[in-house]
């Protein structure tokens, strides 16, 4: 059954301080070369050091495995100083060679590039010039070199792997690593167990065990928290949050999230070769129409009614928690809520109302937009109903296409508007790149990295500039210009930044670092701060089932099971003609 | 076993004994093989109708180049024409290779064998209990049909049968796992194990986790067996041979156990085998509420991608289980009732 090599007492009655985290997402792979899901990558953050990390206060790059990194004058060579004297959990030293091997593997083996290949696509050569020096040569300047989110693995273990597409790193425990925790056990959809790495260079975590335990149903996870069976639950619904609010020994953490929630407009889908496809409504190619539609969206109502206060009003593309890059429109640039002005704009653009009060397109037919929404997302559906109301007042009809899988019509460009949202990283490069012309599919039959077919020359020029700008302040300035341009275009209208709503037991967790530290989330951070820093509560009522509880429980279960049967069974009466 | 008291004259056929059954059996097994092949074909084409681009899903939310996307398509053979993919699929399936799961990067057969024991522990335990309970209460209900016991019995069974299983599960979690008022939290709120036990303690731990999901399943499932058993027995109740048995002065429960029930078991046996086939498929709702790491949950995850190889593989295994069990039932009937298969 389990292949756990760590000796452990067979009784649960020991005083181990266990931090139990309720999770629902399945692990896609425990190999850092394959894993892309949030849970898996969060676990890799705990198992392996990265070259750099992000400061818990403001997410700027800070040392990880590398203590220093400097670019050459021509911007094409980066030299990293690797921390000396740290060890893998099996006692072997960690050197620049491990990092060089990790990157080279991704550059030479297609299967090893599955998860993080994009980080090395611009690398020309990676070498370890000494045990403490790593040199990366680039094809083009790249400003994201302190944001390489790639777990560095031990060469002496991983060079034995034959097929990177099939090795999932989930059979032999403990798994050798150098992060704050060591992976000591895993059973699919049951649990992931980690134990502190006593020799971690920042200091070992305070808990004796970190256990990610599966609760596939949100309400069951909340019940487990109330009981004390788990210490922490993430992704609470507003209803669950208010139910937990004010309960004894439970703290609800309602923190600024890293997501934006937007309404995207089809800009006329096309491929990189210039071919147009899809069937977006041509009226949406008029900027005045896009602005008018957004002016009729009352974001305050969306925050209050749909998110029930668990969100922040949206404006710029990057959420406010990333203070370095967050941008807000000025008062005269802002597309605020103003239905009257929205109607004026539509009139100016030539979309007048007919006798029935419906606005008419250039083809003489009343305008009805198709809005793509995720059937699994209650927010999409709720906001969709409001849009119906608000835009009907403008004289515009909509049909909500709520699908389990929106990617087909989306990729085919067969929609007018769509609900869209992304999680943003400390380095904004990726979420900016998905709106460049370079991300368009090669031909209509291909799939590109584009989010929704935006292709705008001035924006692209700024994108190239920021990627080659090594001065952080100047780069931030360029990124803000890009956000401003994106805002004016009106193809991506950010409505809200949903909060991360989580809860934990204060009788099990004394203190824990959020990110950002002032007010931020605990689960799925860019770094290992929360689980590494967590301090067990002194009173720690470790709710492991005592053997009496088990016996009582099983007995009770048996009683319930046979009670009904016995009840009727005992009522067997002898018949009148019964004889011995 | 039932002794045929109706005493039909023995058929005057000059065939070797046993060939009738062999021919009957061979026919049933042949039919099963054909069905299995039909399922293989269906599973391949049916799930190609699910909308969604698996490659786009696999790379969802990450930076990928078109080259990488093309590499994915090559890796999973999605760049080949449909008929070639199909031949490839059939050829491999014959050797027990059901392909590689898109999302887990692992052989489908491994994912299935990983979760199957978990599912069988849950559904198998529940199956035994609800079958025994259903037959036990069903026969008693029929024997005293119309009485208070019968009305209570069928009423309760029907009520539980129509309760949504996930709702009942959540209710049990709130009452017996978290605890309400004077009732302490006796059972875990979910999962199959606490993740820290080994040896005998592990077995106890799993048993402890089993109680609530099993109660949920038994509660919603036993009614079906009860009602089928009850109605089958009611059909037999007026038979002459029962009157004869009573006239011989046999005790009432002997008449029931030795004479009536065996003859009334055929519909119940059919249901038992159907249910046995169903146990393999797991139970998505109950597995979800109780976070049970079984095939039901795996199937749900596979569908939501869609993780085609995993969906196909699971569908094939589920269908095969039902086909195999039904064939077994067909093969056993003649042994229970000599009138079948002649």
mmCIF file with all atom_site columns, N, CA and C in Angstrom, chain A residues 488-514:
data_model
loop_
_atom_site.group_PDB
_atom_site.id
_atom_site.type_symbol
_atom_site.label_atom_id
_atom_site.label_alt_id
_atom_site.label_comp_id
_atom_site.label_asym_id
_atom_site.label_entity_id
_atom_site.label_seq_id
_atom_site.pdbx_PDB_ins_code
_atom_site.Cartn_x
_atom_site.Cartn_y
_atom_site.Cartn_z
_atom_site.occupancy
_atom_site.B_iso_or_equiv
_atom_site.pdbx_formal_charge
_atom_site.auth_seq_id
_atom_site.auth_comp_id
_atom_site.auth_asym_id
_atom_site.auth_atom_id
_atom_site.pdbx_PDB_model_num
ATOM 1  N N  . UNK A 1 488 ? -7.491  52.162 -22.263 1.00 0.00 ? 488 UNK A N  1
ATOM 2  C CA . UNK A 1 488 ? -8.113  53.024 -23.262 1.00 0.00 ? 488 UNK A CA 1
ATOM 3  C C  . UNK A 1 488 ? -8.689  52.229 -24.428 1.00 0.00 ? 488 UNK A C  1
ATOM 4  N N  . UNK A 1 489 ? -7.995  51.168 -24.806 1.00 0.00 ? 489 UNK A N  1
ATOM 5  C CA . UNK A 1 489 ? -8.498  50.354 -25.915 1.00 0.00 ? 489 UNK A CA 1
ATOM 6  C C  . UNK A 1 489 ? -9.894  49.808 -25.617 1.00 0.00 ? 489 UNK A C  1
ATOM 7  N N  . UNK A 1 490 ? -10.130 49.457 -24.342 1.00 0.00 ? 490 UNK A N  1
ATOM 8  C CA . UNK A 1 490 ? -11.462 48.985 -23.952 1.00 0.00 ? 490 UNK A CA 1
ATOM 9  C C  . UNK A 1 490 ? -11.760 47.550 -24.321 1.00 0.00 ? 490 UNK A C  1
ATOM 10 N N  . UNK A 1 491 ? -10.723 46.788 -24.657 1.00 0.00 ? 491 UNK A N  1
ATOM 11 C CA . UNK A 1 491 ? -10.955 45.357 -24.949 1.00 0.00 ? 491 UNK A CA 1
ATOM 12 C C  . UNK A 1 491 ? -10.957 44.509 -23.684 1.00 0.00 ? 491 UNK A C  1
ATOM 13 N N  . UNK A 1 492 ? -10.285 44.994 -22.638 1.00 0.00 ? 492 UNK A N  1
ATOM 14 C CA . UNK A 1 492 ? -10.231 44.270 -21.369 1.00 0.00 ? 492 UNK A CA 1
ATOM 15 C C  . UNK A 1 492 ? -10.739 45.200 -20.281 1.00 0.00 ? 492 UNK A C  1
ATOM 16 N N  . UNK A 1 493 ? -11.956 44.982 -19.818 1.00 0.00 ? 493 UNK A N  1
ATOM 17 C CA . UNK A 1 493 ? -12.515 45.845 -18.792 1.00 0.00 ? 493 UNK A CA 1
ATOM 18 C C  . UNK A 1 493 ? -12.512 45.133 -17.448 1.00 0.00 ? 493 UNK A C  1
ATOM 19 N N  . UNK A 1 494 ? -11.589 45.552 -16.577 1.00 0.00 ? 494 UNK A N  1
ATOM 20 C CA . UNK A 1 494 ? -11.462 44.896 -15.269 1.00 0.00 ? 494 UNK A CA 1
ATOM 21 C C  . UNK A 1 494 ? -12.579 45.392 -14.350 1.00 0.00 ? 494 UNK A C  1
ATOM 22 N N  . UNK A 1 495 ? -13.416 44.461 -13.889 1.00 0.00 ? 495 UNK A N  1
ATOM 23 C CA . UNK A 1 495 ? -14.545 44.842 -13.046 1.00 0.00 ? 495 UNK A CA 1
ATOM 24 C C  . UNK A 1 495 ? -14.207 44.753 -11.562 1.00 0.00 ? 495 UNK A C  1
ATOM 25 N N  . UNK A 1 496 ? -13.394 43.738 -11.198 1.00 0.00 ? 496 UNK A N  1
ATOM 26 C CA . UNK A 1 496 ? -13.149 43.522 -9.768  1.00 0.00 ? 496 UNK A CA 1
ATOM 27 C C  . UNK A 1 496 ? -11.855 42.753 -9.552  1.00 0.00 ? 496 UNK A C  1
ATOM 28 N N  . UNK A 1 497 ? -11.311 42.909 -8.336  1.00 0.00 ? 497 UNK A N  1
ATOM 29 C CA . UNK A 1 497 ? -10.219 42.039 -7.889  1.00 0.00 ? 497 UNK A CA 1
ATOM 30 C C  . UNK A 1 497 ? -10.792 41.199 -6.740  1.00 0.00 ? 497 UNK A C  1
ATOM 31 N N  . UNK A 1 498 ? -11.189 39.971 -7.017  1.00 0.00 ? 498 UNK A N  1
ATOM 32 C CA . UNK A 1 498 ? -11.798 39.145 -5.962  1.00 0.00 ? 498 UNK A CA 1
ATOM 33 C C  . UNK A 1 498 ? -10.795 38.872 -4.831  1.00 0.00 ? 498 UNK A C  1
ATOM 34 N N  . UNK A 1 499 ? -11.300 38.890 -3.611  1.00 0.00 ? 499 UNK A N  1
ATOM 35 C CA . UNK A 1 499 ? -10.438 38.604 -2.462  1.00 0.00 ? 499 UNK A CA 1
ATOM 36 C C  . UNK A 1 499 ? -10.145 37.114 -2.365  1.00 0.00 ? 499 UNK A C  1
ATOM 37 N N  . UNK A 1 500 ? -9.064  36.802 -1.650  1.00 0.00 ? 500 UNK A N  1
ATOM 38 C CA . UNK A 1 500 ? -8.811  35.417 -1.260  1.00 0.00 ? 500 UNK A CA 1
ATOM 39 C C  . UNK A 1 500 ? -9.449  35.263 0.119   1.00 0.00 ? 500 UNK A C  1
ATOM 40 N N  . UNK A 1 501 ? -10.453 34.405 0.216   1.00 0.00 ? 501 UNK A N  1
ATOM 41 C CA . UNK A 1 501 ? -11.134 34.241 1.503   1.00 0.00 ? 501 UNK A CA 1
ATOM 42 C C  . UNK A 1 501 ? -10.763 32.886 2.085   1.00 0.00 ? 501 UNK A C  1
ATOM 43 N N  . UNK A 1 502 ? -10.114 32.913 3.242   1.00 0.00 ? 502 UNK A N  1
ATOM 44 C CA . UNK A 1 502 ? -9.584  31.699 3.859   1.00 0.00 ? 502 UNK A CA 1
ATOM 45 C C  . UNK A 1 502 ? -9.915  31.729 5.347   1.00 0.00 ? 502 UNK A C  1
ATOM 46 N N  . UNK A 1 503 ? -9.731  30.619 6.007   1.00 0.00 ? 503 UNK A N  1
ATOM 47 C CA . UNK A 1 503 ? -9.943  30.598 7.454   1.00 0.00 ? 503 UNK A CA 1
ATOM 48 C C  . UNK A 1 503 ? -9.010  29.590 8.087   1.00 0.00 ? 503 UNK A C  1
ATOM 49 N N  . UNK A 1 504 ? -8.569  29.886 9.337   1.00 0.00 ? 504 UNK A N  1
ATOM 50 C CA . UNK A 1 504 ? -7.745  28.906 10.044  1.00 0.00 ? 504 UNK A CA 1
ATOM 51 C C  . UNK A 1 504 ? -8.086  28.896 11.521  1.00 0.00 ? 504 UNK A C  1
ATOM 52 N N  . UNK A 1 505 ? -7.644  27.849 12.211  1.00 0.00 ? 505 UNK A N  1
ATOM 53 C CA . UNK A 1 505 ? -7.932  27.687 13.632  1.00 0.00 ? 505 UNK A CA 1
ATOM 54 C C  . UNK A 1 505 ? -6.820  28.321 14.457  1.00 0.00 ? 505 UNK A C  1
ATOM 55 N N  . UNK A 1 506 ? -7.210  29.276 15.302  1.00 0.00 ? 506 UNK A N  1
ATOM 56 C CA . UNK A 1 506 ? -6.211  29.960 16.118  1.00 0.00 ? 506 UNK A CA 1
ATOM 57 C C  . UNK A 1 506 ? -5.728  29.084 17.272  1.00 0.00 ? 506 UNK A C  1
ATOM 58 N N  . UNK A 1 507 ? -6.459  27.994 17.587  1.00 0.00 ? 507 UNK A N  1
ATOM 59 C CA . UNK A 1 507 ? -5.970  27.101 18.645  1.00 0.00 ? 507 UNK A CA 1
ATOM 60 C C  . UNK A 1 507 ? -4.986  26.071 18.095  1.00 0.00 ? 507 UNK A C  1
ATOM 61 N N  . UNK A 1 508 ? -4.747  26.133 16.774  1.00 0.00 ? 508 UNK A N  1
ATOM 62 C CA . UNK A 1 508 ? -3.731  25.255 16.196  1.00 0.00 ? 508 UNK A CA 1
ATOM 63 C C  . UNK A 1 508 ? -2.591  26.064 15.586  1.00 0.00 ? 508 UNK A C  1
ATOM 64 N N  . UNK A 1 509 ? -2.941  27.240 15.022  1.00 0.00 ? 509 UNK A N  1
ATOM 65 C CA . UNK A 1 509 ? -1.919  28.104 14.428  1.00 0.00 ? 509 UNK A CA 1
ATOM 66 C C  . UNK A 1 509 ? -1.857  29.398 15.221  1.00 0.00 ? 509 UNK A C  1
ATOM 67 N N  . UNK A 1 510 ? -0.705  29.607 15.864  1.00 0.00 ? 510 UNK A N  1
ATOM 68 C CA . UNK A 1 510 ? -0.489  30.814 16.676  1.00 0.00 ? 510 UNK A CA 1
ATOM 69 C C  . UNK A 1 510 ? -0.345  32.024 15.764  1.00 0.00 ? 510 UNK A C  1
ATOM 70 N N  . UNK A 1 511 ? 0.544   31.891 14.751  1.00 0.00 ? 511 UNK A N  1
ATOM 71 C CA . UNK A 1 511 ? 0.782   33.004 13.845  1.00 0.00 ? 511 UNK A CA 1
ATOM 72 C C  . UNK A 1 511 ? 1.220   32.448 12.503  1.00 0.00 ? 511 UNK A C  1
ATOM 73 N N  . UNK A 1 512 ? 0.974   33.233 11.450  1.00 0.00 ? 512 UNK A N  1
ATOM 74 C CA . UNK A 1 512 ? 1.333   32.773 10.107  1.00 0.00 ? 512 UNK A CA 1
ATOM 75 C C  . UNK A 1 512 ? 1.521   34.005 9.226   1.00 0.00 ? 512 UNK A C  1
ATOM 76 N N  . UNK A 1 513 ? 2.494   33.965 8.320   1.00 0.00 ? 513 UNK A N  1
ATOM 77 C CA . UNK A 1 513 ? 2.800   35.121 7.472   1.00 0.00 ? 513 UNK A CA 1
ATOM 78 C C  . UNK A 1 513 ? 1.893   35.142 6.245   1.00 0.00 ? 513 UNK A C  1
ATOM 79 N N  . UNK A 1 514 ? 1.216   36.272 6.051   1.00 0.00 ? 514 UNK A N  1
ATOM 80 C CA . UNK A 1 514 ? 0.437   36.429 4.821   1.00 0.00 ? 514 UNK A CA 1
ATOM 81 C C  . UNK A 1 514 ? 1.316   37.144 3.787   1.00 0.00 ? 514 UNK A C  1
#
